[in-house]
Short mmCIF file of C-alpha atoms in Angstrom, two decimals:
data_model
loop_
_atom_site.label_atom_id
_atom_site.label_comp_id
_atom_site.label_asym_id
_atom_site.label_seq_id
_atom_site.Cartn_x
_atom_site.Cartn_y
_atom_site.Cartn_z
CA UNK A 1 84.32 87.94 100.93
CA UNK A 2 84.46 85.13 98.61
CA UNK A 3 88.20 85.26 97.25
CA UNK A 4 89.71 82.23 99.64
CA UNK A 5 92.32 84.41 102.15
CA UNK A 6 90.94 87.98 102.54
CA UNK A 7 89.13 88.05 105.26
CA UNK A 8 85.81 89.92 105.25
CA UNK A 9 87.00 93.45 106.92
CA UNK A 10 89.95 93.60 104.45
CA UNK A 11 86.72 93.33 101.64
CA UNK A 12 84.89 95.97 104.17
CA UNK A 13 87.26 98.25 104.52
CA UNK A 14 88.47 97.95 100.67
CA UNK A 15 92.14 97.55 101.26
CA UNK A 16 94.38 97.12 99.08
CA UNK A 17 98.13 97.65 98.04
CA UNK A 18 99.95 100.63 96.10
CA UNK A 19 102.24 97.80 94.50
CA UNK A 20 103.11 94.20 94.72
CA UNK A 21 104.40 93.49 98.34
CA UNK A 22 108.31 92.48 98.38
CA UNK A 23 111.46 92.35 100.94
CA UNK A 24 111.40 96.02 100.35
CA UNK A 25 107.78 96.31 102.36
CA UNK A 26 104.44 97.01 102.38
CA UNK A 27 102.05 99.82 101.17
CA UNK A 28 98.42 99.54 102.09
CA UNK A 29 95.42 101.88 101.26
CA UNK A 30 92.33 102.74 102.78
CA UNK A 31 90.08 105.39 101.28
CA UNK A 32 88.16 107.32 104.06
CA UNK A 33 84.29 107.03 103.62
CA UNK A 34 81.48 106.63 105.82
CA UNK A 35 82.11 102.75 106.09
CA UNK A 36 85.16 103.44 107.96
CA UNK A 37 84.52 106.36 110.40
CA UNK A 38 83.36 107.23 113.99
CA UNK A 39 80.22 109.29 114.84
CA UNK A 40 82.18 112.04 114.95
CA UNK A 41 83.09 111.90 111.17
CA UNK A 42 86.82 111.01 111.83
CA UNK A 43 88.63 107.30 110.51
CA UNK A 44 87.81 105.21 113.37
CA UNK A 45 91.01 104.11 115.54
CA UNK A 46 89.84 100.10 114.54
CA UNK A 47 89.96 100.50 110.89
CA UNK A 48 93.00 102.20 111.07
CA UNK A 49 93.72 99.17 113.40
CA UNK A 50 93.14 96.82 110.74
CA UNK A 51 95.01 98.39 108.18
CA UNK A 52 98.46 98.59 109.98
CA UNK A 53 97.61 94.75 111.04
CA UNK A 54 97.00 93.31 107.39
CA UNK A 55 100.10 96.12 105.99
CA UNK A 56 102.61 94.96 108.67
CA UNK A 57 101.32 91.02 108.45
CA UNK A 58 102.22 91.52 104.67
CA UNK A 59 105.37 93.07 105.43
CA UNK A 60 106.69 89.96 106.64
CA UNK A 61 105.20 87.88 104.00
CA UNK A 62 106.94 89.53 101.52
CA UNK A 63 110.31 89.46 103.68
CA UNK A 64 109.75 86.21 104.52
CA UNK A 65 108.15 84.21 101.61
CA UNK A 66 104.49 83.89 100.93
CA UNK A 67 103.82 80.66 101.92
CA UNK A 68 104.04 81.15 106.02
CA UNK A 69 101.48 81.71 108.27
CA UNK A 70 101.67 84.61 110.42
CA UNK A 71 100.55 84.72 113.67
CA UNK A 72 100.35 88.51 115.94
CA UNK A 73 102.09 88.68 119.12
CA UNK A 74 101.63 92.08 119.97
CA UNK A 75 100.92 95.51 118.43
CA UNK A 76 101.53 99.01 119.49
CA UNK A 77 99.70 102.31 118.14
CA UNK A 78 100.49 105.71 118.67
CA UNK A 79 97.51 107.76 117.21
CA UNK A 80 98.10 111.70 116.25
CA UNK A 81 95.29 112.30 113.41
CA UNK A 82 92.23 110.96 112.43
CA UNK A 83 91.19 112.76 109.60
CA UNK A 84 87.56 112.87 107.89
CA UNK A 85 88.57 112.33 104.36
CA UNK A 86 90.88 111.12 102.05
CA UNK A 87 93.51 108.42 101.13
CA UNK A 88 95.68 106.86 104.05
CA UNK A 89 98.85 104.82 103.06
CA UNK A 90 100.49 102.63 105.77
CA UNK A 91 104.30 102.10 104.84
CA UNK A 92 105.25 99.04 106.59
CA UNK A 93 109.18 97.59 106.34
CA UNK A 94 110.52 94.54 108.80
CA UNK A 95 113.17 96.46 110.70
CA UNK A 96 114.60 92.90 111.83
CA UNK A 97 114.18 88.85 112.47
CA UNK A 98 115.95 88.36 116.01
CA UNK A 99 118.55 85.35 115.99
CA UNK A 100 118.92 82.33 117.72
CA UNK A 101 115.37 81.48 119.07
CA UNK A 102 113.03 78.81 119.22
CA UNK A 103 110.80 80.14 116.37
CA UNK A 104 111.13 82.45 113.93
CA UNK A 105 110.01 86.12 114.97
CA UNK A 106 109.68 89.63 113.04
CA UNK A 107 109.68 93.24 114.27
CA UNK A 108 107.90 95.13 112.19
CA UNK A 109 107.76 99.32 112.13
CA UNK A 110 104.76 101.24 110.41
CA UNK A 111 104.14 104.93 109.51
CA UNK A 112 100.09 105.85 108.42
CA UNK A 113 100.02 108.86 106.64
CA UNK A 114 97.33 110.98 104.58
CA UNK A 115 98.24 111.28 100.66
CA UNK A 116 99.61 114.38 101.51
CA UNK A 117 102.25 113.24 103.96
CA UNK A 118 100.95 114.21 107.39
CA UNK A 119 101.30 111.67 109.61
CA UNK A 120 98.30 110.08 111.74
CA UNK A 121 100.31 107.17 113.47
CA UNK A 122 102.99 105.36 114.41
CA UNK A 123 103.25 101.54 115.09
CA UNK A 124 105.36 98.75 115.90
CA UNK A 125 104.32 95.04 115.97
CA UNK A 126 105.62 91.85 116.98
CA UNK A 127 104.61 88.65 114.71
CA UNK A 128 105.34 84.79 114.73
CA UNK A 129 106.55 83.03 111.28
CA UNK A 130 105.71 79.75 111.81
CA UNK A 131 105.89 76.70 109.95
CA UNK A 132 102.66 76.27 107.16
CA UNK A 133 102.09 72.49 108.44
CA UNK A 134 98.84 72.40 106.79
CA UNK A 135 99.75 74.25 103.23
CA UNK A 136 97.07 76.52 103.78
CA UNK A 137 96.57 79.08 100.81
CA UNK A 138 98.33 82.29 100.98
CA UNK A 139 96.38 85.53 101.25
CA UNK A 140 96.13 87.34 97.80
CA UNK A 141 96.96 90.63 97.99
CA UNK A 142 94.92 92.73 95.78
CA UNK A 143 96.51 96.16 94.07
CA UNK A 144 92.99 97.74 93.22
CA UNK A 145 89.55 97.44 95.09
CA UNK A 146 88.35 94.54 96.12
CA UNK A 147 84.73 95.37 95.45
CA UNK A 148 84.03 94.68 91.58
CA UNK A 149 80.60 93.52 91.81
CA UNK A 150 77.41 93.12 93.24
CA UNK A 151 75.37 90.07 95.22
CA UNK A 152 71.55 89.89 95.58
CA UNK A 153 70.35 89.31 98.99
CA UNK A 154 68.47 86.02 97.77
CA UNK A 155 71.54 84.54 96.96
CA UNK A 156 74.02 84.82 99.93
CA UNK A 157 74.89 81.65 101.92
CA UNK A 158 73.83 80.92 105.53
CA UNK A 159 77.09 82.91 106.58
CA UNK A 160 76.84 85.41 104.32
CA UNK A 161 72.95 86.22 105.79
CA UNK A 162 74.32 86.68 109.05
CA UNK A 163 76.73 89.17 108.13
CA UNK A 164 73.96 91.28 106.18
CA UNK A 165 71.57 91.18 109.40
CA UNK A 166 74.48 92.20 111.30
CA UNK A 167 74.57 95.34 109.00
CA UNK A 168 70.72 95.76 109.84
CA UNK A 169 71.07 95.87 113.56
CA UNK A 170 73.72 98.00 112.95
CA UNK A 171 72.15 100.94 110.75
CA UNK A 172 68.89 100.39 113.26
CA UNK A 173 71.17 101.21 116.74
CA UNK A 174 73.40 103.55 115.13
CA UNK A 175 73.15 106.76 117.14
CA UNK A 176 74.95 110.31 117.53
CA UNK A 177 77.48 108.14 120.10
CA UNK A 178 78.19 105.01 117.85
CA UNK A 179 78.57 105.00 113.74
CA UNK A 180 77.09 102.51 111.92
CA UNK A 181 80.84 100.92 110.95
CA UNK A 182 81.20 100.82 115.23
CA UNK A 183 77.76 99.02 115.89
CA UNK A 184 78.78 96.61 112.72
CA UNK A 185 81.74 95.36 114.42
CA UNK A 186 80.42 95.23 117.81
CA UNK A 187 82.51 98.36 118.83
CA UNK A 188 80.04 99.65 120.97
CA UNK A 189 76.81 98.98 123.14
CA UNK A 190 74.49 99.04 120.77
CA UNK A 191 72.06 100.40 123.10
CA UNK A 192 73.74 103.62 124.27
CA UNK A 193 77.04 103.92 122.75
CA UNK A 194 78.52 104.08 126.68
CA UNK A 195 81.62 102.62 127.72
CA UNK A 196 80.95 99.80 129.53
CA UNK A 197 83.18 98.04 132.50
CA UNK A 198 82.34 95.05 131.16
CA UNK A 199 80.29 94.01 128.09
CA UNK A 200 80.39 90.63 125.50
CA UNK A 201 81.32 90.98 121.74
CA UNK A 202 79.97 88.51 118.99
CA UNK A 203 82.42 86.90 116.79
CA UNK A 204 81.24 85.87 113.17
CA UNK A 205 82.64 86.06 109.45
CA UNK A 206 81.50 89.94 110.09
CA UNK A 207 84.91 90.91 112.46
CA UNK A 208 86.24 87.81 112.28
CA UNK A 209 90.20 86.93 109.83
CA UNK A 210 89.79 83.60 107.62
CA UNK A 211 90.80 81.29 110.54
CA UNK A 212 86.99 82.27 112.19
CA UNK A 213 88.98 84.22 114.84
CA UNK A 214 88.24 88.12 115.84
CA UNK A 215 90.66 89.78 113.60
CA UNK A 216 93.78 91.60 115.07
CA UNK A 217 93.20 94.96 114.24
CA UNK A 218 89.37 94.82 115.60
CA UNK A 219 90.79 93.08 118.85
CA UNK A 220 92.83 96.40 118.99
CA UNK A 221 89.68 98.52 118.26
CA UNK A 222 87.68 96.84 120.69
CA UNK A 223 90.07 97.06 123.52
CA UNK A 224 91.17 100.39 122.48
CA UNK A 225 87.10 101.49 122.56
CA UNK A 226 86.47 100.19 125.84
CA UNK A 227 89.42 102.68 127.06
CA UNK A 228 87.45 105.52 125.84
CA UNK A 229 87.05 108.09 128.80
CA UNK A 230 84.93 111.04 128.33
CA UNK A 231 87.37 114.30 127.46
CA UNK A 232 90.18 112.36 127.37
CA UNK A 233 92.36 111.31 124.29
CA UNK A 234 94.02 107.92 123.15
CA UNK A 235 97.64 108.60 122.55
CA UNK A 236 98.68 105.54 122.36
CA UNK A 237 97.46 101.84 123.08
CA UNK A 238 99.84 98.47 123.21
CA UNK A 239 98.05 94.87 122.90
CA UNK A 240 99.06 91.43 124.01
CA UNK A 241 97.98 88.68 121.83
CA UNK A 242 98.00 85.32 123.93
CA UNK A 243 95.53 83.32 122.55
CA UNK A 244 93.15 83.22 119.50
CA UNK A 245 89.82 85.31 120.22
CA UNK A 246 87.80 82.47 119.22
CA UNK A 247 84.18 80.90 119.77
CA UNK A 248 80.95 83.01 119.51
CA UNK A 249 81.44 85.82 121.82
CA UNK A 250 84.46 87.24 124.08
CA UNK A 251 84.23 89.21 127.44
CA UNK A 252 85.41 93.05 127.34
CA UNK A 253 87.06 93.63 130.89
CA UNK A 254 88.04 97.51 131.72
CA UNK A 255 90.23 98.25 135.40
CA UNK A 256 92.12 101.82 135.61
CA UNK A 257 95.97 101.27 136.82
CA UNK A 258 96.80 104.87 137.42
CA UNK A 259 94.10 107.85 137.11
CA UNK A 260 96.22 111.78 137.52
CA UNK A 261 94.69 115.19 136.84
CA UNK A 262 95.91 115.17 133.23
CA UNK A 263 97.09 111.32 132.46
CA UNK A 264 95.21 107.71 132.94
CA UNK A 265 96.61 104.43 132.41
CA UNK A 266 93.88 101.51 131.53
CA UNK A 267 93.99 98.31 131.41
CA UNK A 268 91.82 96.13 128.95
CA UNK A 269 91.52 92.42 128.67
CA UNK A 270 89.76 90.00 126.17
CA UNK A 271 88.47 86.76 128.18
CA UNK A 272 86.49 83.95 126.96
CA UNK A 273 84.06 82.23 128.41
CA UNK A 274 86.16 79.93 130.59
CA UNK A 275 87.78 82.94 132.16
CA UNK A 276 90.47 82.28 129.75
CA UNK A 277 92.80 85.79 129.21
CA UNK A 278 93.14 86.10 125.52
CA UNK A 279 94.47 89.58 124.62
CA UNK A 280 94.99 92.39 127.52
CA UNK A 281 96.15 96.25 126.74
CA UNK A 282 97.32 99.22 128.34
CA UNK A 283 95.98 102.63 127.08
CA UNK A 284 97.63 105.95 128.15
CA UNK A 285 94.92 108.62 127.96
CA UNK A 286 95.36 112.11 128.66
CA UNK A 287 93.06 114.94 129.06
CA UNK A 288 92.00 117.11 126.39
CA UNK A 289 93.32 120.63 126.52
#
């Protein structure tokens, strides 16, 4: 992840756009491969995650002008497929900029669909345009992979090592319960793949966007993994972002609001290490048929 502005899971994942982004909207791609999936084969919920967060972050951009910074306020996912193979697109269009506030705001809609059409899921998110104070460099936005080349171990920076023994860990404790992608990002106890009430995730350049904080898509993955309930399904999962997930490592806090015979509503949270809450989710979850 050397080009200044993409972030390292943007390189990871190998997104990219269908064509140059503009007022008109966004089209991001993500080919599925085993970099990208769950244990059980399928496109993992997080790197889906990430793709409607860069695709809907670009949206505005290109609405917008380039030159902003773009902050998440919240994001919501509704998840119907996750399919094993293949090309996903996410369509992303600002549907409006309310009037008359204190800062500039966008709503932004999202469709993710396969490249033949069928739709895996829905999303609507919620992002601050604020002021570029600092003139920091606008992300490029690539229209064909990312990954043109090769690097030799022996020549990776300090950062850069960390990242590859990340990778290492991760291909060591992946297991039938937690992919090698899941493990990578911290997903998962590396351990036993179990759901944990509570459990710590390590931020670094691995999962982290080019600020140094955990990206916003992965801070949906992780809160939208620790709702995971055996034979129950994810429909849909809607984040809070109130402050950056910064630092080394963030607390993963799990407490069920309403548990029926066929539905569950959880609650997730992101806290730092000064109790501070810095993202918090509620999943709906209903039973598998």
């Amino acid at each position: 992840a050397r080009t200044p502005g993409w972030m390292f899971p943007a390189h990871f994942l190998d997104l990219y756009f269908e064509q140059p982004v503009s007022e008109r909207g966004a089209v991001a791609c993500l080919h599925i491969g085993p970099h990208c999936t769950e244990a059980s084969g399928r496109v993992a919920k997080t790197a889906m995650a990430v793709l409607a967060d860069v695709s809907m972050a670009a949206a505005v951009r290109g609405y917008v002008g380039h030159s902003v910074r773009i902050a998440t306020m919240s994001l919501r996912l509704s998840f119907h497929l996750q399919p094993t193979q293949g090309l996903l697109r996410a369509v992303a269009q600002v549907r409006f900029l309310p009037q008359g506030l204190a800062m500039g705001v966008a709503v932004v809609s999202l469709d993710i669909k396969t490249d033949e059409g069928v739709l895996c899921c829905v999303g609507e998110g919620t992002f601050a345009v604020l002021e570029n104070k600092h003139g920091t460099v606008s992300h490029p936005l690539p229209t064909a992979s990312t990954l043109t080349g090769t690097l030799s171990v022996d020549v990776l920076t300090e950062a850069e090592q960390a990242v590859w023994q990340q990778a290492q860990r991760s291909e060591t404790h992946a297991s039938d319960h937690c992919s090698p992608m899941e493990c990578f990002w911290g997903l998962q106890s590396a351990e036993t793949g179990e759901r944990a009430a509570q459990r710590s995730i390590c931020i670094g350049k691995h999962n982290s966007n080019r600020v140094g904080h955990l990206q916003g898509g992965i801070v949906l993955g992780v809160l939208a993994d620790a709702c995971a309930t055996p034979n129950h399904a994810l429909v849909d999962i809607s984040v809070q972002y109130l402050e950056p997930v910064a630092g080394s490592q963030t607390c993963v806090l799990v407490k069920p609001l309403r548990t029926g015979r066929n539905a569950s509503l959880l609650q997730a949270q992101l806290v730092d290490a000064s109790g501070k809450l810095q993202a918090t989710a509620l999943g709906n979850l209903v039973r598998d048929g």
